[in-house]
Amino acid sequence: MPMPMPMPVPVPMPVPVPVPNQESAVLSSLKAVNLLVMFLLELAVYTAVVLWGVAVGGTWPVEVALGVGAPVVMMAAWALFGSPRARRPARGAGRFVLEVLWFGAGAAALAASGRPWWAAALAGVCLVNAVLRRLWKQ
């Protein structure tokens, strides 16, 4: 009598175990988008200050001086205290004050240049971005 063939033993498939503190790909992507929005908001502040300088300047030399000078002042302030590569980056409450003044200046510049709806939109996006950055510890 022939020997019966043994039944193959099923091999259990490994179950993926979630690693603590591992972010999902979606959350990681959202965080990256939020940082991109932060960068675009910084550029929007520069643009708003240029628009303000052109709007309040009465003659073209004053418009050019304000349209160029005001963003240069804003760039210097951000480079000194707001940039990740700053020598003395603002932290904690100082960072909060810097961001309120920085982005508030952009919204105020838009409002002063006759664009109140754009100012409100900038302020709203800044607020959402700031809340998400605090929530995600960015």
PDB file of N, CA and C in Angstrom, residues 6-41:
ATOM      1  N   PRO A   6       1.854  13.707   2.654  1.00  0.00           N
ATOM      2  CA  PRO A   6       1.499  14.561   3.789  1.00  0.00           C
ATOM      3  C   PRO A   6       0.893  15.883   3.290  1.00  0.00           C
ATOM      4  N   MET A   7      -0.028  16.396   4.041  1.00  0.00           N
ATOM      5  CA  MET A   7      -0.675  17.665   3.694  1.00  0.00           C
ATOM      6  C   MET A   7       0.316  18.794   3.969  1.00  0.00           C
ATOM      7  N   PRO A   8       0.386  19.774   3.062  1.00  0.00           N
ATOM      8  CA  PRO A   8       1.298  20.896   3.328  1.00  0.00           C
ATOM      9  C   PRO A   8       0.794  21.711   4.518  1.00  0.00           C
ATOM     10  N   VAL A   9       1.711  22.128   5.326  1.00  0.00           N
ATOM     11  CA  VAL A   9       1.380  22.918   6.501  1.00  0.00           C
ATOM     12  C   VAL A   9       1.306  24.389   6.069  1.00  0.00           C
ATOM     13  N   PRO A  10       0.157  25.041   6.350  1.00  0.00           N
ATOM     14  CA  PRO A  10       0.074  26.450   5.952  1.00  0.00           C
ATOM     15  C   PRO A  10       1.031  27.300   6.786  1.00  0.00           C
ATOM     16  N   VAL A  11       1.707  28.211   6.084  1.00  0.00           N
ATOM     17  CA  VAL A  11       2.651  29.109   6.748  1.00  0.00           C
ATOM     18  C   VAL A  11       1.901  30.398   7.067  1.00  0.00           C
ATOM     19  N   PRO A  12       1.879  30.783   8.316  1.00  0.00           N
ATOM     20  CA  PRO A  12       1.151  32.014   8.646  1.00  0.00           C
ATOM     21  C   PRO A  12       1.853  33.229   8.055  1.00  0.00           C
ATOM     22  N   MET A  13       1.057  34.155   7.541  1.00  0.00           N
ATOM     23  CA  MET A  13       1.581  35.401   6.983  1.00  0.00           C
ATOM     24  C   MET A  13       1.871  36.361   8.131  1.00  0.00           C
ATOM     25  N   PRO A  14       2.981  37.073   8.042  1.00  0.00           N
ATOM     26  CA  PRO A  14       3.281  38.016   9.115  1.00  0.00           C
ATOM     27  C   PRO A  14       2.276  39.172   9.106  1.00  0.00           C
ATOM     28  N   VAL A  15       1.874  39.558  10.278  1.00  0.00           N
ATOM     29  CA  VAL A  15       0.929  40.660  10.426  1.00  0.00           C
ATOM     30  C   VAL A  15       1.733  41.931  10.656  1.00  0.00           C
ATOM     31  N   PRO A  16       1.483  42.980   9.837  1.00  0.00           N
ATOM     32  CA  PRO A  16       2.240  44.211  10.069  1.00  0.00           C
ATOM     33  C   PRO A  16       1.882  44.819  11.421  1.00  0.00           C
ATOM     34  N   VAL A  17       2.895  45.134  12.163  1.00  0.00           N
ATOM     35  CA  VAL A  17       2.705  45.720  13.483  1.00  0.00           C
ATOM     36  C   VAL A  17       3.004  47.213  13.369  1.00  0.00           C
ATOM     37  N   PRO A  18       2.034  48.043  13.751  1.00  0.00           N
ATOM     38  CA  PRO A  18       2.326  49.471  13.668  1.00  0.00           C
ATOM     39  C   PRO A  18       3.426  49.871  14.641  1.00  0.00           C
ATOM     40  N   VAL A  19       4.320  50.710  14.148  1.00  0.00           N
ATOM     41  CA  VAL A  19       5.423  51.186  14.966  1.00  0.00           C
ATOM     42  C   VAL A  19       4.960  52.453  15.673  1.00  0.00           C
ATOM     43  N   PRO A  20       5.159  52.563  16.974  1.00  0.00           N
ATOM     44  CA  PRO A  20       4.755  53.777  17.673  1.00  0.00           C
ATOM     45  C   PRO A  20       5.472  54.997  17.092  1.00  0.00           C
ATOM     46  N   ASN A  21       4.769  56.108  17.038  1.00  0.00           N
ATOM     47  CA  ASN A  21       5.280  57.383  16.538  1.00  0.00           C
ATOM     48  C   ASN A  21       5.555  57.386  15.040  1.00  0.00           C
ATOM     49  N   GLN A  22       5.125  56.375  14.335  1.00  0.00           N
ATOM     50  CA  GLN A  22       5.296  56.361  12.895  1.00  0.00           C
ATOM     51  C   GLN A  22       4.097  57.067  12.276  1.00  0.00           C
ATOM     52  N   GLU A  23       4.372  58.080  11.453  1.00  0.00           N
ATOM     53  CA  GLU A  23       3.299  58.832  10.828  1.00  0.00           C
ATOM     54  C   GLU A  23       2.799  58.106   9.592  1.00  0.00           C
ATOM     55  N   SER A  24       1.541  58.317   9.317  1.00  0.00           N
ATOM     56  CA  SER A  24       1.023  57.780   8.067  1.00  0.00           C
ATOM     57  C   SER A  24       1.563  58.623   6.927  1.00  0.00           C
ATOM     58  N   ALA A  25       1.536  58.074   5.749  1.00  0.00           N
ATOM     59  CA  ALA A  25       2.016  58.798   4.580  1.00  0.00           C
ATOM     60  C   ALA A  25       1.160  60.033   4.320  1.00  0.00           C
ATOM     61  N   VAL A  26      -0.129  59.925   4.597  1.00  0.00           N
ATOM     62  CA  VAL A  26      -1.028  61.058   4.370  1.00  0.00           C
ATOM     63  C   VAL A  26      -0.696  62.195   5.324  1.00  0.00           C
ATOM     64  N   LEU A  27      -0.507  61.887   6.594  1.00  0.00           N
ATOM     65  CA  LEU A  27      -0.187  62.929   7.567  1.00  0.00           C
ATOM     66  C   LEU A  27       1.160  63.563   7.257  1.00  0.00           C
ATOM     67  N   SER A  28       2.101  62.746   6.877  1.00  0.00           N
ATOM     68  CA  SER A  28       3.418  63.261   6.521  1.00  0.00           C
ATOM     69  C   SER A  28       3.317  64.207   5.326  1.00  0.00           C
ATOM     70  N   SER A  29       2.507  63.853   4.353  1.00  0.00           N
ATOM     71  CA  SER A  29       2.302  64.714   3.180  1.00  0.00           C
ATOM     72  C   SER A  29       1.603  66.010   3.566  1.00  0.00           C
ATOM     73  N   LEU A  30       0.619  65.929   4.455  1.00  0.00           N
ATOM     74  CA  LEU A  30      -0.082  67.136   4.898  1.00  0.00           C
ATOM     75  C   LEU A  30       0.861  68.076   5.637  1.00  0.00           C
ATOM     76  N   LYS A  31       1.755  67.518   6.423  1.00  0.00           N
ATOM     77  CA  LYS A  31       2.734  68.348   7.120  1.00  0.00           C
ATOM     78  C   LYS A  31       3.660  69.047   6.127  1.00  0.00           C
ATOM     79  N   ALA A  32       4.065  68.332   5.100  1.00  0.00           N
ATOM     80  CA  ALA A  32       4.923  68.944   4.079  1.00  0.00           C
ATOM     81  C   ALA A  32       4.182  70.055   3.347  1.00  0.00           C
ATOM     82  N   VAL A  33       2.920  69.829   3.039  1.00  0.00           N
ATOM     83  CA  VAL A  33       2.113  70.866   2.376  1.00  0.00           C
ATOM     84  C   VAL A  33       1.960  72.074   3.289  1.00  0.00           C
ATOM     85  N   ASN A  34       1.796  71.847   4.565  1.00  0.00           N
ATOM     86  CA  ASN A  34       1.649  72.959   5.507  1.00  0.00           C
ATOM     87  C   ASN A  34       2.922  73.808   5.549  1.00  0.00           C
ATOM     88  N   LEU A  35       4.080  73.179   5.487  1.00  0.00           N
ATOM     89  CA  LEU A  35       5.328  73.938   5.448  1.00  0.00           C
ATOM     90  C   LEU A  35       5.463  74.700   4.128  1.00  0.00           C
ATOM     91  N   LEU A  36       4.990  74.108   3.045  1.00  0.00           N
ATOM     92  CA  LEU A  36       4.985  74.813   1.762  1.00  0.00           C
ATOM     93  C   LEU A  36       4.074  76.033   1.833  1.00  0.00           C
ATOM     94  N   VAL A  37       2.919  75.879   2.450  1.00  0.00           N
ATOM     95  CA  VAL A  37       1.999  77.008   2.615  1.00  0.00           C
ATOM     96  C   VAL A  37       2.663  78.103   3.445  1.00  0.00           C
ATOM     97  N   MET A  38       3.398  77.726   4.466  1.00  0.00           N
ATOM     98  CA  MET A  38       4.112  78.710   5.281  1.00  0.00           C
ATOM     99  C   MET A  38       5.077  79.518   4.415  1.00  0.00           C
ATOM    100  N   PHE A  39       5.814  78.843   3.562  1.00  0.00           N
ATOM    101  CA  PHE A  39       6.747  79.523   2.669  1.00  0.00           C
ATOM    102  C   PHE A  39       6.004  80.463   1.719  1.00  0.00           C
ATOM    103  N   LEU A  40       4.899  79.996   1.157  1.00  0.00           N
ATOM    104  CA  LEU A  40       4.113  80.836   0.253  1.00  0.00           C
ATOM    105  C   LEU A  40       3.514  82.033   0.984  1.00  0.00           C
ATOM    106  N   LEU A  41       3.163  81.858   2.244  1.00  0.00           N
ATOM    107  CA  LEU A  41       2.669  82.985   3.043  1.00  0.00           C
ATOM    108  C   LEU A  41       3.772  84.019   3.258  1.00  0.00           C
TER     109      LEU A  41
END
